[in-house]
Amino acid sequence: MSFQAVVFYILSAILIFAGFRVVTAKNPVHAALYLVLAFFTASGHWLLLQAEFLAIALVLVYVGAVMVLFLFVVMMLDINVEKLREGFWRHFPQAATVALIMMAEIVLILSSPEAHLSDVKPAAAAAVAGEISNVKVLGRQLYTTYLLAFEAAAVILLVAMVAAIGITIRQRKDSKYVDPGVQVRVQSKDRVRVVKMAATKRQDDDVSDSNEQQA
Amino acid sequence: MELLQSLLGSEAGMAVWTLLKILAIVAPLMIGVAYLTLAERKVIGYMQIRIGPNRVGPKGLLQPLADGVKLLMKEIILPTKSSKGLFLLAPVLSIMPALAAWAVIPFNDTMVLANINASLLYIMAITSMGVYGVIVAGWAGNSKYSFLGALRSSAQIVSYELAMGFALVGVLMVSSSLNLVDIVNQQGQGIAGGSIFSWNWLPLFPLFIVYLVSGVAETNRAPFDVAEGESEIVAGFHVEYSGMAFAIFFLAEYANMILVAALTSIMFLGGWLSPFPASWGALGASGIVWLLVKMSAVLFCFLWFRATFPRYRYDQIMRLGWKVFIPVTLVSILVLGLWMLSPLSLWK
């Protein structure tokens, strides 16, 4: 067995274990962290296929950004695990049916001769043939052949982002926000008032004596 | 390497050779981390008209060793009701990215552990994982203070990563490569004849400043250290850690500082290129010394910031990241793109 095959089986074992634990872990934070492990291991698989751009993008986007925010939310929610598990066996048949249908679809796609998956060359082979890197090949494809789809995806993401901001933005009346520009421009004479007063003199010694007696 | 391969066979020899190279990077890095802590205390001490540590060894030079031994001897306390596995995993998650990123850092034309084509992307991906150490540490300790520190820190790191990434897009555009060696070599050419004025810091000045400040924010250093604001939330995400577990967070923070200094030097300050003209003999020759000098200068700025600026308020940090840095970088990239297409372009 070659070195790559050994790595492939080790990574696959970790990936399956992590995927299984995402579903079965009792604590939602643990489940989210197992999902991070699953993403990381999947990127290892892509590295084995010499698709280094996709592998690094998976880590950068999903592990570095999406899952951090996801974990952020999961930690702050007070999730009642018992309540979530109540209807498990009642809903199991429907869920199993959906899972089986999805599985069958994936198997059909991957095994059908029309998909030509068996004669697709690895991206690395194409890259080596032309002596250019994986990243350049992908970039060229994205900005020439698939430009329209790429830009459509970008516009959809932009609209989603604007919508998300639009939903959450609201003016709070109790906000104590101060414009930092105003804060920076402030001068000492706006805040401090120097009051000139004539020095007062003690009238006579009797005052202090009477004070002492009162004390 | 030939000797090792003849002794152990080709594959095992290669593995041992790579391990030796890793050791040659990590060991000086750890010594650098130890002495950076001393430098920080000394520099800030002198800035505040104090002397700093001067009792252990000549002029206090053995202080880091004493600190290390002290931390090693301390007991590691596991808080009750903490998530034990995650609690112990968090320091590892924190130091792993700080060390793994060094795999692609070039020290000169040929001295690099892995000269891969996508090294810039690799750096961004690996450093983006550092936040897990902070979040997991904050959550697993089962303490309100550490949890608050973790939430602050994760929001801050994710925000500043965007600005940092955009700043690197500018570097990527002018060097038309993701390879760090090519990025440095590109800075040695150009209209100013490869002198100090053709390095990226001058033509990409806004991006350089954004990168440097985001680097300070990414490493949770003052004035962006709300994650461990000791006056508000005691010590932030690592409040429950003691002994060596705490020391590992400490090492990770300083290793990250050195990493950011190295990246700034490579991306914007010409890496191992000499600031002097080549006709100056030894001073004009490029070499690893220049990279170390530039890294030290950037690290000195880190310490200087800490001694100078008061801590930012949390909403000010977020405003700076999202409303100042990201628009600045977006406009800079647009202007840069137009500049590169115009006849005045420096990068033909």
XYZ file of C-alpha atoms in Angstrom:
563
model
C 0.000 0.000 0.000
C 1.465 3.352 -0.965
C 1.976 6.218 1.443
C -0.930 8.142 -0.100
C -3.301 5.224 0.361
C -2.348 4.975 4.042
C -2.996 8.684 4.522
C -6.279 8.379 2.632
C -7.566 5.611 4.907
C -6.458 7.397 8.078
C -8.144 10.628 6.957
C -11.280 8.743 5.931
C -11.502 7.009 9.284
C -11.191 10.361 11.090
C -13.734 11.942 8.753
C -16.330 9.214 9.295
C -15.784 9.270 13.061
C -16.108 13.075 13.136
C -19.232 13.020 10.984
C -20.778 10.372 13.223
C -19.991 12.368 16.350
C -21.507 15.546 14.849
C -24.849 13.731 14.937
C -24.427 11.805 18.165
C -22.564 14.223 20.458
C -24.743 15.231 23.409
C -23.323 18.711 23.759
C -23.999 21.029 20.782
C -20.611 22.737 21.234
C -18.855 19.384 20.962
C -20.916 18.606 17.868
C -19.868 21.906 16.254
C -16.210 21.208 17.046
C -16.499 17.741 15.484
C -17.913 19.445 12.391
C -14.768 21.624 12.336
C -12.678 18.443 12.505
C -14.727 16.984 9.633
C -14.100 20.060 7.450
C -10.420 19.994 8.256
C -10.117 16.312 7.396
C -12.060 16.812 4.155
C -9.572 19.503 3.176
C -6.859 16.916 3.789
C -8.597 14.690 1.221
C -8.544 17.528 -1.291
C -4.851 18.059 -0.647
C -4.322 14.370 -1.478
C -6.070 15.046 -4.808
C -3.597 17.939 -5.257
C -6.441 20.465 -5.335
C -4.591 22.730 -2.912
C -6.595 25.859 -3.670
C -9.916 24.176 -2.841
C -8.439 22.577 0.276
C -7.095 25.859 1.612
C -10.272 27.741 0.675
C -12.312 25.161 2.597
C -10.215 25.737 5.724
C -10.151 29.516 5.240
C -13.884 29.960 4.671
C -15.568 27.177 6.615
C -13.147 26.514 9.452
C -11.799 30.051 9.790
C -14.982 32.071 9.443
C -18.299 30.211 9.151
C -17.775 27.721 11.967
C -16.389 30.388 14.292
C -19.615 32.362 14.005
C -21.629 29.156 14.242
C -19.817 28.160 17.421
C -20.320 31.668 18.720
C -24.104 31.292 18.381
C -24.242 27.722 19.696
C -22.308 28.734 22.824
C -24.614 31.609 23.616
C -27.847 29.662 23.142
C -29.066 27.720 26.123
C -30.038 24.537 24.331
C -32.085 21.969 26.195
C -30.727 18.693 24.842
C -33.408 16.532 26.505
C -36.179 18.414 24.750
C -34.397 18.137 21.394
C -34.124 14.374 21.784
C -37.758 13.765 22.746
C -39.146 12.995 19.322
C -36.116 11.116 18.017
C -37.656 7.676 17.473
C -41.008 9.139 16.355
C -39.343 11.098 13.521
C -36.781 8.405 12.767
C -38.637 6.662 9.877
C -39.155 9.902 7.907
C -35.554 10.998 8.492
C -34.232 7.592 7.483
C -36.285 7.701 4.271
C -34.886 11.114 3.341
C -31.353 9.949 4.125
C -31.769 6.797 2.030
C -33.128 8.760 -0.946
C -30.212 11.198 -0.771
C -27.732 8.348 -0.493
C -29.275 6.601 -3.507
C -29.105 9.799 -5.544
C -25.430 10.330 -4.743
C -24.579 6.723 -5.584
C -26.525 6.946 -8.857
C -24.728 10.142 -9.905
C -21.291 8.881 -8.986
C -21.718 5.500 -10.644
C -23.551 6.535 -13.811
C -21.477 6.343 -16.997
C -22.891 9.704 -18.182
C -21.028 11.561 -15.421
C -17.651 10.525 -16.915
C -16.164 10.560 -13.465
C -13.873 7.662 -14.193
C -12.045 9.456 -17.006
C -11.725 12.891 -15.388
C -8.064 13.675 -14.919
C -6.972 15.203 -11.640
C -6.603 18.983 -11.791
C -2.938 18.572 -10.918
C -2.273 16.571 -14.074
C -3.709 19.381 -16.193
C -1.763 21.961 -14.224
C 1.534 20.108 -14.531
C 0.980 19.643 -18.276
C 0.785 23.404 -18.748
C 3.374 24.191 -16.040
C 0.965 26.554 -14.298
C -0.437 26.336 -10.810
C -3.771 25.021 -9.727
C -4.817 28.501 -8.580
C -4.195 30.013 -12.021
C -6.137 27.251 -13.788
C -9.112 27.798 -11.485
C -8.930 31.568 -11.846
C -8.852 31.337 -15.617
C -11.851 29.024 -15.687
C -13.822 31.217 -13.262
C -13.178 34.458 -15.117
C -13.653 33.108 -18.661
C -15.853 30.037 -19.039
C -17.954 30.459 -15.898
C -17.913 34.254 -15.597
C -21.692 34.649 -15.677
C -22.332 32.012 -13.008
C -19.524 33.442 -10.875
C -20.913 36.968 -11.009
C -24.454 35.756 -10.391
C -23.224 34.007 -7.244
C -21.431 37.173 -6.158
C -24.567 39.289 -6.661
C -26.716 36.802 -4.759
C -24.268 36.873 -1.841
C -24.212 40.670 -1.877
C -28.024 40.829 -1.827
C -28.108 38.332 1.043
C -25.596 40.414 2.980
C -27.488 43.664 2.425
C -30.729 41.924 3.445
C -29.188 40.526 6.627
C -27.922 43.962 7.612
C -31.269 45.504 6.686
C -33.162 43.082 8.926
C -30.991 43.676 11.979
C -30.373 47.417 11.706
C -32.500 49.508 14.012
C -32.076 52.813 15.752
C -31.992 52.404 19.489
C -33.308 55.335 21.436
C -31.264 54.521 24.537
C -27.987 54.291 22.649
C -25.255 56.520 24.037
C -23.305 56.510 20.796
C -21.065 59.523 20.240
C -19.532 60.271 16.865
C -15.776 59.624 17.276
C -15.030 62.573 14.989
C -16.699 64.882 17.474
C -14.782 63.236 20.312
C -11.464 63.735 18.560
C -12.145 67.363 17.657
C -13.046 68.355 21.210
C -10.898 71.108 22.759
C -10.104 71.593 26.395
C -12.095 74.849 26.458
C -15.280 72.899 25.519
C -15.022 70.772 28.647
C -13.194 72.743 31.290
C -14.267 76.137 32.620
C -11.665 77.999 34.642
C -13.309 80.162 37.242
C -11.242 82.995 38.652
C -12.093 83.753 42.257
C -10.487 86.130 44.676
C -8.729 84.330 47.493
C -10.793 84.439 50.669
C -9.231 85.334 53.994
C -10.103 83.848 57.315
C -12.207 86.407 59.178
C -10.852 85.889 62.701
C -9.802 83.149 65.101
C -13.245 82.861 66.770
C -14.732 80.991 63.807
C -12.281 78.109 64.032
C -12.686 77.942 67.817
C -16.457 77.645 67.617
C -16.126 74.940 64.949
C -13.891 72.905 67.211
C -16.353 73.181 70.052
C -19.186 71.932 67.881
C -17.132 68.960 66.783
C 20.910 14.985 3.639
C 22.703 12.474 1.354
C 24.352 11.048 4.462
C 20.996 10.572 6.185
C 19.458 9.026 3.085
C 22.341 6.583 2.726
C 22.020 5.609 6.394
C 18.222 5.306 6.609
C 17.008 4.778 3.052
C 15.528 7.492 0.877
C 12.070 8.000 2.458
C 13.095 7.750 6.107
C 16.145 9.933 5.411
C 13.894 12.578 3.892
C 11.579 12.445 6.921
C 14.458 12.812 9.398
C 15.947 15.643 7.337
C 12.582 17.476 7.336
C 12.257 16.971 11.085
C 15.716 18.471 11.564
C 14.695 21.484 9.468
C 11.520 21.905 11.536
C 13.642 21.797 14.678
C 15.975 24.412 13.197
C 12.973 26.733 12.807
C 11.095 26.000 16.034
C 14.040 26.083 18.455
C 15.219 29.633 17.531
C 11.557 30.686 17.456
C 11.026 29.519 21.037
C 14.225 31.266 22.174
C 12.992 34.357 20.328
C 9.669 34.125 22.165
C 11.414 33.829 25.529
C 13.618 36.840 24.891
C 10.750 38.834 23.372
C 9.045 38.680 26.770
C 12.224 40.037 28.355
C 12.561 42.694 25.634
C 8.968 43.724 26.233
C 9.537 44.185 29.958
C 12.824 46.021 29.411
C 11.579 48.297 26.606
C 8.369 49.230 28.368
C 10.355 49.652 31.567
C 12.711 52.181 30.010
C 9.791 53.947 28.306
C 8.218 54.377 31.742
C 11.555 55.420 33.303
C 12.030 52.140 35.162
C 14.792 49.583 34.762
C 12.790 46.412 34.290
C 13.982 42.963 35.390
C 17.707 43.103 36.288
C 18.161 40.565 39.108
C 18.423 37.146 37.408
C 21.711 36.778 35.577
C 23.765 39.622 34.097
C 21.441 42.576 33.383
C 18.432 40.270 33.891
C 19.268 38.184 30.828
C 18.303 34.900 32.493
C 14.882 36.156 33.561
C 12.939 34.218 30.823
C 14.505 30.939 32.028
C 13.494 31.678 35.601
C 9.944 32.456 34.431
C 9.845 29.225 32.438
C 10.984 27.093 35.360
C 8.486 28.793 37.646
C 5.599 28.060 35.247
C 6.725 24.446 34.760
C 6.686 23.795 38.502
C 3.164 25.107 38.990
C 0.164 22.851 39.274
C -2.356 22.763 36.421
C -5.777 23.178 37.942
C -8.860 21.737 36.243
C -11.962 23.722 37.199
C -14.920 21.624 38.329
C -17.680 21.263 35.729
C -15.225 22.236 33.013
C -15.187 20.264 29.802
C -11.916 18.484 30.596
C -10.875 17.257 27.173
C -11.532 20.601 25.510
C -9.944 22.459 28.407
C -6.676 20.626 27.795
C -7.029 20.769 24.007
C -7.415 24.568 23.865
C -3.741 25.505 24.484
C -2.729 23.032 21.763
C -5.243 24.554 19.328
C -3.793 27.918 20.196
C -0.104 27.174 19.612
C -0.518 24.833 16.633
C -1.344 27.552 14.033
C 1.347 29.853 15.437
C 3.963 27.175 14.703
C 2.444 25.579 11.572
C 2.433 28.879 9.676
C 6.256 28.933 9.795
C 6.350 26.021 7.338
C 6.066 28.386 4.366
C 7.943 31.438 5.682
C 11.060 31.971 3.525
C 14.219 33.252 5.234
C 16.020 33.925 1.968
C 15.803 32.827 -1.676
C 16.267 29.164 -0.885
C 15.858 28.771 2.892
C 12.236 27.736 3.232
C 10.759 24.534 4.627
C 8.003 24.188 1.994
C 8.176 26.442 -1.058
C 4.570 25.941 -2.187
C 2.751 28.025 -4.753
C -0.231 28.864 -2.577
C 1.804 29.880 0.468
C -0.023 33.171 1.001
C -3.359 31.343 1.085
C -1.886 28.718 3.395
C -0.805 31.446 5.831
C -4.259 32.999 5.817
C -5.957 29.625 6.339
C -3.664 28.509 9.161
C -3.703 31.801 11.046
C -7.507 31.898 10.824
C -7.549 28.730 12.949
C -5.888 30.419 15.900
C -9.253 31.728 17.065
C -10.377 28.208 18.034
C -7.851 28.063 20.841
C -9.334 31.236 22.279
C -12.988 30.220 21.896
C -12.522 26.691 23.218
C -10.447 27.944 26.158
C -13.102 30.500 27.029
C -15.958 28.043 26.833
C -14.355 24.954 28.385
C -13.261 26.738 31.547
C -16.902 27.188 32.622
C -16.290 30.737 33.810
C -18.182 33.895 32.900
C -15.060 36.020 32.621
C -13.237 33.677 30.310
C -16.388 33.228 28.207
C -16.794 36.996 27.807
C -13.133 37.271 26.843
C -13.555 34.516 24.261
C -16.616 36.167 22.713
C -14.892 39.529 22.466
C -11.776 38.002 21.037
C -13.462 35.832 18.425
C -15.554 38.731 17.100
C -12.447 40.899 16.963
C -10.257 38.326 15.225
C -12.892 37.477 12.611
C -13.442 41.188 11.871
C -9.797 42.094 11.474
C -9.066 38.997 9.406
C -11.176 40.543 6.631
C -9.170 43.763 6.566
C -5.954 41.754 6.709
C -7.070 39.546 3.827
C -7.978 42.562 1.698
C -4.616 44.181 2.435
C -2.932 40.996 1.222
C -5.048 41.063 -1.966
C -3.204 44.279 -2.878
C 0.179 42.568 -2.392
C -1.059 39.638 -4.433
C -2.110 41.945 -7.281
C 1.237 43.722 -7.622
C 3.314 40.556 -7.362
C 0.880 38.385 -9.380
C 1.909 35.412 -7.282
C 0.810 33.652 -4.117
C 4.342 32.459 -3.450
C 6.131 34.354 -0.671
C 9.554 33.969 -2.324
C 8.193 35.510 -5.534
C 6.549 38.299 -3.546
C 9.909 39.301 -2.042
C 11.778 38.953 -5.327
C 9.219 41.154 -7.056
C 9.963 43.904 -4.532
C 13.615 43.811 -5.624
C 12.618 45.098 -9.057
C 10.622 48.048 -10.265
C 10.975 51.678 -11.102
C 13.091 52.563 -8.072
C 15.604 49.898 -9.079
C 14.897 47.522 -6.230
C 15.928 50.014 -3.562
C 13.986 50.713 -0.378
C 11.508 52.833 -2.372
C 10.380 49.989 -4.609
C 9.347 47.787 -1.688
C 5.628 47.400 -1.233
C 5.349 49.680 1.789
C 5.576 52.852 -0.315
C 3.286 52.167 -3.303
C 0.853 50.239 -1.077
C 1.142 52.572 1.902
C -2.552 52.469 3.024
C -2.561 48.676 2.824
C 0.706 48.510 4.787
C -0.755 50.559 7.629
C -3.994 48.548 7.613
C -2.013 45.300 7.675
C 0.225 46.403 10.520
C -2.645 47.623 12.701
C -4.771 44.566 11.900
C -1.776 42.454 12.837
C -1.742 44.084 16.266
C -5.484 43.466 16.581
C -5.198 39.846 15.405
C -2.650 39.022 18.066
C -4.823 40.627 20.775
C -2.092 43.062 21.693
C -2.547 46.449 23.322
C -4.342 48.706 22.411
C -6.664 45.945 21.095
C -6.337 43.667 24.128
C -9.959 43.761 25.280
C -9.954 39.955 25.088
C -7.793 39.916 28.179
C -8.625 43.333 29.589
C -7.310 42.620 33.053
C -9.021 45.653 34.533
C -12.518 44.545 33.379
C -12.628 40.766 32.955
C -9.562 39.807 35.033
C -7.556 38.070 32.306
C -10.050 37.174 29.621
C -10.158 33.790 27.983
C -7.270 32.210 29.896
C -8.374 33.212 33.384
C -8.924 29.556 34.430
C -5.515 28.347 33.249
C -2.481 27.930 35.446
C 1.092 26.734 35.126
C 2.266 25.373 31.808
C -1.215 25.431 30.224
C -1.253 29.196 30.726
C 2.343 29.427 29.532
C 1.359 27.824 26.227
C -1.189 30.580 25.552
C 1.535 33.033 26.405
C 3.980 31.359 24.003
C 1.319 31.290 21.293
C 0.649 35.019 21.652
C 4.320 35.914 21.350
C 4.933 33.393 18.545
C 2.021 35.023 16.704
C 3.603 38.442 17.216
C 6.851 37.202 15.686
C 4.876 35.635 12.842
C 3.039 38.875 12.079
C 6.360 40.744 12.186
C 7.873 38.232 9.748
C 4.870 38.489 7.414
C 4.906 42.285 7.479
C 8.611 42.255 6.670
C 8.114 39.816 3.800
C 4.994 41.365 2.269
C 5.782 45.055 2.638
C 9.355 45.634 3.787
C 11.258 43.643 1.175
C 12.002 40.535 3.264
C 15.698 39.673 3.078
C 16.569 42.460 0.609
C 19.044 45.063 1.779
C 17.882 48.684 2.115
C 21.223 49.891 0.746
C 22.386 49.888 -2.891
C 24.239 46.757 -4.045
C 27.453 48.765 -4.554
C 27.892 49.108 -0.772
C 29.519 45.713 -0.455
C 28.523 43.705 2.615
C 25.873 46.248 3.662
C 24.239 46.089 0.238
C 24.050 42.276 0.110
C 20.689 40.717 0.824
C 20.504 38.067 3.495
C 18.635 36.619 6.453
C 20.158 39.326 8.695
C 18.054 41.980 7.007
C 14.892 39.951 7.544
C 15.739 39.642 11.256
C 16.478 43.386 11.481
C 13.120 44.246 9.895
C 11.281 41.785 12.132
C 12.931 43.315 15.200
C 11.890 46.790 14.059
C 8.254 45.694 13.650
C 8.335 43.917 17.025
C 9.725 47.051 18.638
C 6.704 48.930 17.221
C 4.418 46.336 18.867
C 6.023 47.015 22.250
C 6.029 50.751 21.616
C 2.257 50.689 20.885
C 1.665 48.889 24.147
C 3.563 51.488 26.125
C 1.901 54.391 24.282
C -1.795 53.839 23.621
C -4.643 53.368 26.077
C -6.953 50.409 25.448
C -9.648 50.852 22.823
C -13.269 50.587 23.842
C -14.983 47.555 22.317
C -17.343 49.452 19.999
C -14.413 51.584 18.809
C -12.501 48.438 17.854
C -15.442 47.167 15.833
C -15.954 50.554 14.196
C -12.289 50.774 13.219
C -12.342 47.295 11.711
C -15.587 47.433 9.779
C -16.187 51.090 9.033
C -12.645 52.371 8.527
C -10.279 49.580 7.507
C -12.529 47.600 5.161
C -13.634 50.657 3.114
C -10.021 51.910 3.023
C -8.755 48.577 1.714
C -11.593 48.230 -0.821
C -10.920 51.685 -2.268
C -7.159 51.048 -2.221
C -7.590 47.833 -4.184
C -9.775 49.603 -6.756
C -7.274 52.471 -7.129
C -4.419 49.976 -7.303
C -6.182 48.038 -10.067
C -6.702 51.214 -12.107
C -3.094 52.242 -11.459
C -1.820 48.894 -12.706
C -3.864 49.241 -15.900
C -2.744 52.820 -16.514
C 0.501 53.701 -18.367
C 1.948 54.947 -15.044
C 2.022 51.417 -13.626
C 5.150 50.492 -11.676
C 4.589 46.770 -12.101
C 5.126 45.909 -15.771
